Amino acid sequence: MPVTDAPRIVTARLVYDDSYTLERYLATGGYEGLRKALSMTPEAVSAEVDTASLLGRGGAGFPAGRKWSMLRKDPVTYLVVNGDESEPATFKDHLLMERDPHQLVEGVLIAAYALQVTEAFIYIRGEFALGLDRVTQALNEAYDYGAAGSDIFGSGFSVDVVVHPGAGAYICGEETALLESLEGKRGFPRIKPPFFPAAIGLYGQPTVVNNVETMSNLPWIVLHGGKEFAGLGEGRSAGTRLFALSGHVRRPGTYEVEMVKTTFRDLVYAPVYGGGVPGDRDVKAIIPGGVSAPWFGPERLDLPLGQDEVGNAGSMLGSGAITVMDSSTCVVRAAWRITKFFARESCGQCTPCREGSGWLERVLRRIEQGEGREDDVDLLLDVSDNISPGLQWPPQQTTICVLGPSIPSSIHSAIDMFRDELLQHVKEGRCPFD
Amino acid sequence: MSHFDSETAARARELVALYPERRSALIPLCHLAQEQDGWLRPEAMEEIASIVGVTPAEVRGTATFYDMLRTQPVGRYLVSVCTNIACLLGGAEELLEHAEHTLGVRAGGTTSDGTITLEDAECLADCDRTPCVAVNHRYVGGLTPDAFDQLVADLRAGRRDGEIPPHGTLGRVRRNGGLRVPVEQVARERAAAAEARAAREQAAREQAARAQAAEGPGAAKSQGAGA
């Protein structure tokens, strides 16, 4: 049994092998949410989402309802769905796209109606070949079924939805980079202000950008009401949320759990979730919300999985990716690999990020290879401080987007929690875990 | 003389028609070119440039930003071994080392017979099966060294060709038609939006001017610097 008795909202259909087909979707209440939405006014649909207190599931956790209300005064906008899931160890959106694509499409159609847009785009990470096929197939079926296109279900409302493939660039998950990419350009984030998508988005028009999981919640919210959704979880963290659990656990996977009522310890150790650490080794550290998030030590395992709870403890739930590192893990190697990722994926526009990520990667590599210098730990902190002054949380920004200030998180965590381990690498001239 | 064959050219026209501005089709067209040729040839980039109305250099400049768009030939199979954090904890470095040994190439290289290109990949988002391997962007599961060798043997013998198309073919399901919302309706709504926006901006300007007049130039200036 799950830790709480909250219903599964976005993963209910995944128990079926044919969860991605229109037949299964219709047999399990599919497109009923859209029919209900179309019988309401667009404002009433938006109000339900407001009531639900649905926080965006992409990483920033911005309330979806408030994002929409910024746009409401503009009669025509674009809706863009962010399916560019690439934060390392995040593997939830591709599950929703592959296994329940109709739910996503229905969510997009509901949002399009609430926002009264006539064209929506679903930007899908290019590497998701199966996800692209499944969502395209679902969209084709939705058009044939009368749920998309002109005069949907005879309501008079019309919208076209276009599936757009990315081509391999982490930065395109940043919403303004995604819009650049969708315009056929390099994925360079835009400076904000003035380029907040709600004001100046796709082709310079007001645009809503929402994540795949956020959209996938909408059919349920419209059918059951925002109040029912807000009754799950606690405080600002309403509803359930997908957590992608990876690393040193017996049962890695994507789990839908009730927010706040479930803790990190539940997720790591409960038999229905992670099932504990292999070999019953101790947890050394966990990454609570994707590699951009500062790490937690085992003393934080009883922290609830809530946006504010984790935020107040100095990190973030981010993309919902939780990675467990056990006592056999070399933290230098872990921090080095994460930093290498950022160095590869920096778009190169801003000097602190472009240059800093490379310097940090090289210093960490030489420490791991036993060639570290005595003052390397200070050097790492100094370079990190140049990227994100003060090394505080939430981080200060010296760059156009948040990729830069995300770089120091793992390094700062490793030094804060395991300084002796770094120094041991330097002193012994080798990695003690080799 | 078109570089695209007639079927590719027809699909290119369909793609361009999906977007309010032609340039948005640039990346989908690059994928289409890779499906035809296996990689992004200079001739294809020239053709894409003429289709979307930019220079060939702009197409190249955009394409080279993206890992999946290959401006150099790659093997029939692109084998991607993820080494990012979740896979690192699952033994990815050891698997990549084994793969380099088995294939006789370093990560980034292509086997001498041109069959397989090996890639040290960033997170492929299949982190519950580590170390994660994908071939031409199709997941093949978390692999042991032995399973990797079996995969290579199967690829070379063509035993996985049904599920794994040659490099360059991304999605295999095609959109079953163009846009359905009447263009006149879209144009009407866009014009109404532009008008409403212009009216709102005009009102904001007038309000700002009134505020400035009321508070004097000094006050307005210091407010502006803070905003």
PDB file of C-alpha atoms in Angstrom, chain B residues 113-218:
ATOM      1  CA  ASP B 113      33.376  -0.391 -40.987  1.00  0.00           C
ATOM      2  CA  GLY B 114      31.208   2.707 -40.473  1.00  0.00           C
ATOM      3  CA  THR B 115      28.526   0.739 -38.652  1.00  0.00           C
ATOM      4  CA  ILE B 116      28.593   2.072 -35.115  1.00  0.00           C
ATOM      5  CA  THR B 117      29.290   5.463 -33.587  1.00  0.00           C
ATOM      6  CA  LEU B 118      29.842   5.399 -29.829  1.00  0.00           C
ATOM      7  CA  GLU B 119      28.746   8.363 -27.733  1.00  0.00           C
ATOM      8  CA  ASP B 120      29.356   9.330 -24.097  1.00  0.00           C
ATOM      9  CA  ALA B 121      25.890  10.784 -23.532  1.00  0.00           C
ATOM     10  CA  GLU B 122      24.273  13.125 -21.067  1.00  0.00           C
ATOM     11  CA  CYS B 123      21.190  11.948 -19.161  1.00  0.00           C
ATOM     12  CA  LEU B 124      18.823  10.057 -21.460  1.00  0.00           C
ATOM     13  CA  ALA B 125      16.008  10.059 -18.884  1.00  0.00           C
ATOM     14  CA  ASP B 126      15.728   6.310 -18.389  1.00  0.00           C
ATOM     15  CA  CYS B 127      17.356   6.391 -14.967  1.00  0.00           C
ATOM     16  CA  ASP B 128      15.632   3.367 -13.441  1.00  0.00           C
ATOM     17  CA  ARG B 129      17.542   1.085 -15.796  1.00  0.00           C
ATOM     18  CA  THR B 130      21.224   1.859 -15.398  1.00  0.00           C
ATOM     19  CA  PRO B 131      23.666   2.145 -17.027  1.00  0.00           C
ATOM     20  CA  CYS B 132      21.268   3.413 -19.671  1.00  0.00           C
ATOM     21  CA  VAL B 133      22.013   2.751 -23.337  1.00  0.00           C
ATOM     22  CA  ALA B 134      20.106   3.978 -26.385  1.00  0.00           C
ATOM     23  CA  VAL B 135      20.615   3.121 -30.044  1.00  0.00           C
ATOM     24  CA  ASN B 136      19.465   5.783 -32.523  1.00  0.00           C
ATOM     25  CA  HIS B 137      17.493   7.228 -29.577  1.00  0.00           C
ATOM     26  CA  ARG B 138      15.665   3.975 -28.848  1.00  0.00           C
ATOM     27  CA  TYR B 139      16.163   2.739 -25.281  1.00  0.00           C
ATOM     28  CA  VAL B 140      17.666  -0.724 -25.068  1.00  0.00           C
ATOM     29  CA  GLY B 141      17.689  -0.911 -21.252  1.00  0.00           C
ATOM     30  CA  GLY B 142      20.380  -0.882 -18.611  1.00  0.00           C
ATOM     31  CA  LEU B 143      23.164  -3.127 -19.848  1.00  0.00           C
ATOM     32  CA  THR B 144      25.826  -5.368 -18.369  1.00  0.00           C
ATOM     33  CA  PRO B 145      29.063  -5.660 -20.364  1.00  0.00           C
ATOM     34  CA  ASP B 146      27.927  -9.051 -21.705  1.00  0.00           C
ATOM     35  CA  ALA B 147      24.556  -7.665 -22.740  1.00  0.00           C
ATOM     36  CA  PHE B 148      26.364  -4.807 -24.483  1.00  0.00           C
ATOM     37  CA  ASP B 149      28.413  -7.242 -26.539  1.00  0.00           C
ATOM     38  CA  GLN B 150      25.250  -9.117 -27.466  1.00  0.00           C
ATOM     39  CA  LEU B 151      23.638  -5.831 -28.527  1.00  0.00           C
ATOM     40  CA  VAL B 152      26.584  -5.030 -30.798  1.00  0.00           C
ATOM     41  CA  ALA B 153      26.438  -8.500 -32.350  1.00  0.00           C
ATOM     42  CA  ASP B 154      22.692  -8.153 -32.909  1.00  0.00           C
ATOM     43  CA  LEU B 155      23.072  -4.721 -34.481  1.00  0.00           C
ATOM     44  CA  ARG B 156      25.808  -5.913 -36.815  1.00  0.00           C
ATOM     45  CA  ALA B 157      23.675  -8.897 -37.871  1.00  0.00           C
ATOM     46  CA  GLY B 158      20.665  -6.650 -38.468  1.00  0.00           C
ATOM     47  CA  ARG B 159      18.636  -8.483 -35.825  1.00  0.00           C
ATOM     48  CA  ARG B 160      17.327  -5.241 -34.231  1.00  0.00           C
ATOM     49  CA  ASP B 161      16.438  -3.462 -37.481  1.00  0.00           C
ATOM     50  CA  GLY B 162      12.678  -3.786 -36.991  1.00  0.00           C
ATOM     51  CA  GLU B 163      12.647  -1.762 -33.783  1.00  0.00           C
ATOM     52  CA  ILE B 164      15.675   0.416 -34.499  1.00  0.00           C
ATOM     53  CA  PRO B 165      15.634   2.300 -37.823  1.00  0.00           C
ATOM     54  CA  PRO B 166      18.914   3.660 -39.258  1.00  0.00           C
ATOM     55  CA  HIS B 167      20.378   6.807 -37.708  1.00  0.00           C
ATOM     56  CA  GLY B 168      18.454   9.909 -38.695  1.00  0.00           C
ATOM     57  CA  THR B 169      14.954   8.498 -38.520  1.00  0.00           C
ATOM     58  CA  LEU B 170      13.369  10.075 -35.475  1.00  0.00           C
ATOM     59  CA  GLY B 171       9.617   9.616 -35.140  1.00  0.00           C
ATOM     60  CA  ARG B 172       7.948   7.162 -37.473  1.00  0.00           C
ATOM     61  CA  VAL B 173       4.359   8.275 -36.886  1.00  0.00           C
ATOM     62  CA  ARG B 174       3.389  11.126 -39.198  1.00  0.00           C
ATOM     63  CA  ARG B 175       0.910  13.861 -38.510  1.00  0.00           C
ATOM     64  CA  ASN B 176      -2.263  12.998 -40.408  1.00  0.00           C
ATOM     65  CA  GLY B 177      -3.020  16.420 -41.806  1.00  0.00           C
ATOM     66  CA  GLY B 178      -2.310  20.116 -41.668  1.00  0.00           C
ATOM     67  CA  LEU B 179      -3.811  22.815 -39.491  1.00  0.00           C
ATOM     68  CA  ARG B 180      -7.607  22.733 -39.276  1.00  0.00           C
ATOM     69  CA  VAL B 181      -8.502  26.048 -37.700  1.00  0.00           C
ATOM     70  CA  PRO B 182      -9.504  28.356 -40.585  1.00  0.00           C
ATOM     71  CA  VAL B 183      -6.759  30.871 -41.344  1.00  0.00           C
ATOM     72  CA  GLU B 184      -9.290  33.735 -41.511  1.00  0.00           C
ATOM     73  CA  GLN B 185     -10.326  32.977 -37.927  1.00  0.00           C
ATOM     74  CA  VAL B 186      -6.716  32.971 -36.731  1.00  0.00           C
ATOM     75  CA  ALA B 187      -6.001  36.220 -38.597  1.00  0.00           C
ATOM     76  CA  ARG B 188      -9.123  37.840 -37.142  1.00  0.00           C
ATOM     77  CA  GLU B 189      -8.199  36.874 -33.584  1.00  0.00           C
ATOM     78  CA  ARG B 190      -4.591  37.977 -33.996  1.00  0.00           C
ATOM     79  CA  ALA B 191      -5.703  41.363 -35.315  1.00  0.00           C
ATOM     80  CA  ALA B 192      -8.069  41.784 -32.370  1.00  0.00           C
ATOM     81  CA  ALA B 193      -5.249  40.885 -29.986  1.00  0.00           C
ATOM     82  CA  ALA B 194      -2.858  43.358 -31.556  1.00  0.00           C
ATOM     83  CA  GLU B 195      -5.482  46.088 -31.347  1.00  0.00           C
ATOM     84  CA  ALA B 196      -6.234  45.346 -27.701  1.00  0.00           C
ATOM     85  CA  ARG B 197      -2.562  45.315 -26.846  1.00  0.00           C
ATOM     86  CA  ALA B 198      -1.933  48.609 -28.625  1.00  0.00           C
ATOM     87  CA  ALA B 199      -4.852  50.191 -26.764  1.00  0.00           C
ATOM     88  CA  ARG B 200      -3.548  48.917 -23.443  1.00  0.00           C
ATOM     89  CA  GLU B 201      -0.020  50.163 -24.134  1.00  0.00           C
ATOM     90  CA  GLN B 202      -1.390  53.539 -25.173  1.00  0.00           C
ATOM     91  CA  ALA B 203      -3.390  53.736 -21.935  1.00  0.00           C
ATOM     92  CA  ALA B 204      -0.268  52.814 -19.926  1.00  0.00           C
ATOM     93  CA  ARG B 205       1.730  55.518 -21.685  1.00  0.00           C
ATOM     94  CA  GLU B 206      -0.935  58.111 -20.997  1.00  0.00           C
ATOM     95  CA  GLN B 207      -1.101  57.086 -17.361  1.00  0.00           C
ATOM     96  CA  ALA B 208       2.681  57.311 -17.030  1.00  0.00           C
ATOM     97  CA  ALA B 209       2.652  60.743 -18.626  1.00  0.00           C
ATOM     98  CA  ARG B 210      -0.069  61.888 -16.221  1.00  0.00           C
ATOM     99  CA  ALA B 211       1.890  60.530 -13.245  1.00  0.00           C
ATOM    100  CA  GLN B 212       5.037  62.287 -14.403  1.00  0.00           C
ATOM    101  CA  ALA B 213       3.214  65.568 -14.816  1.00  0.00           C
ATOM    102  CA  ALA B 214       1.728  65.240 -11.325  1.00  0.00           C
ATOM    103  CA  GLU B 215       4.922  64.281  -9.474  1.00  0.00           C
ATOM    104  CA  GLY B 216       7.452  66.369 -11.361  1.00  0.00           C
ATOM    105  CA  PRO B 217      10.414  65.140 -13.451  1.00  0.00           C
ATOM    106  CA  GLY B 218      12.717  64.333 -10.478  1.00  0.00           C
TER     107      GLY B 218
END
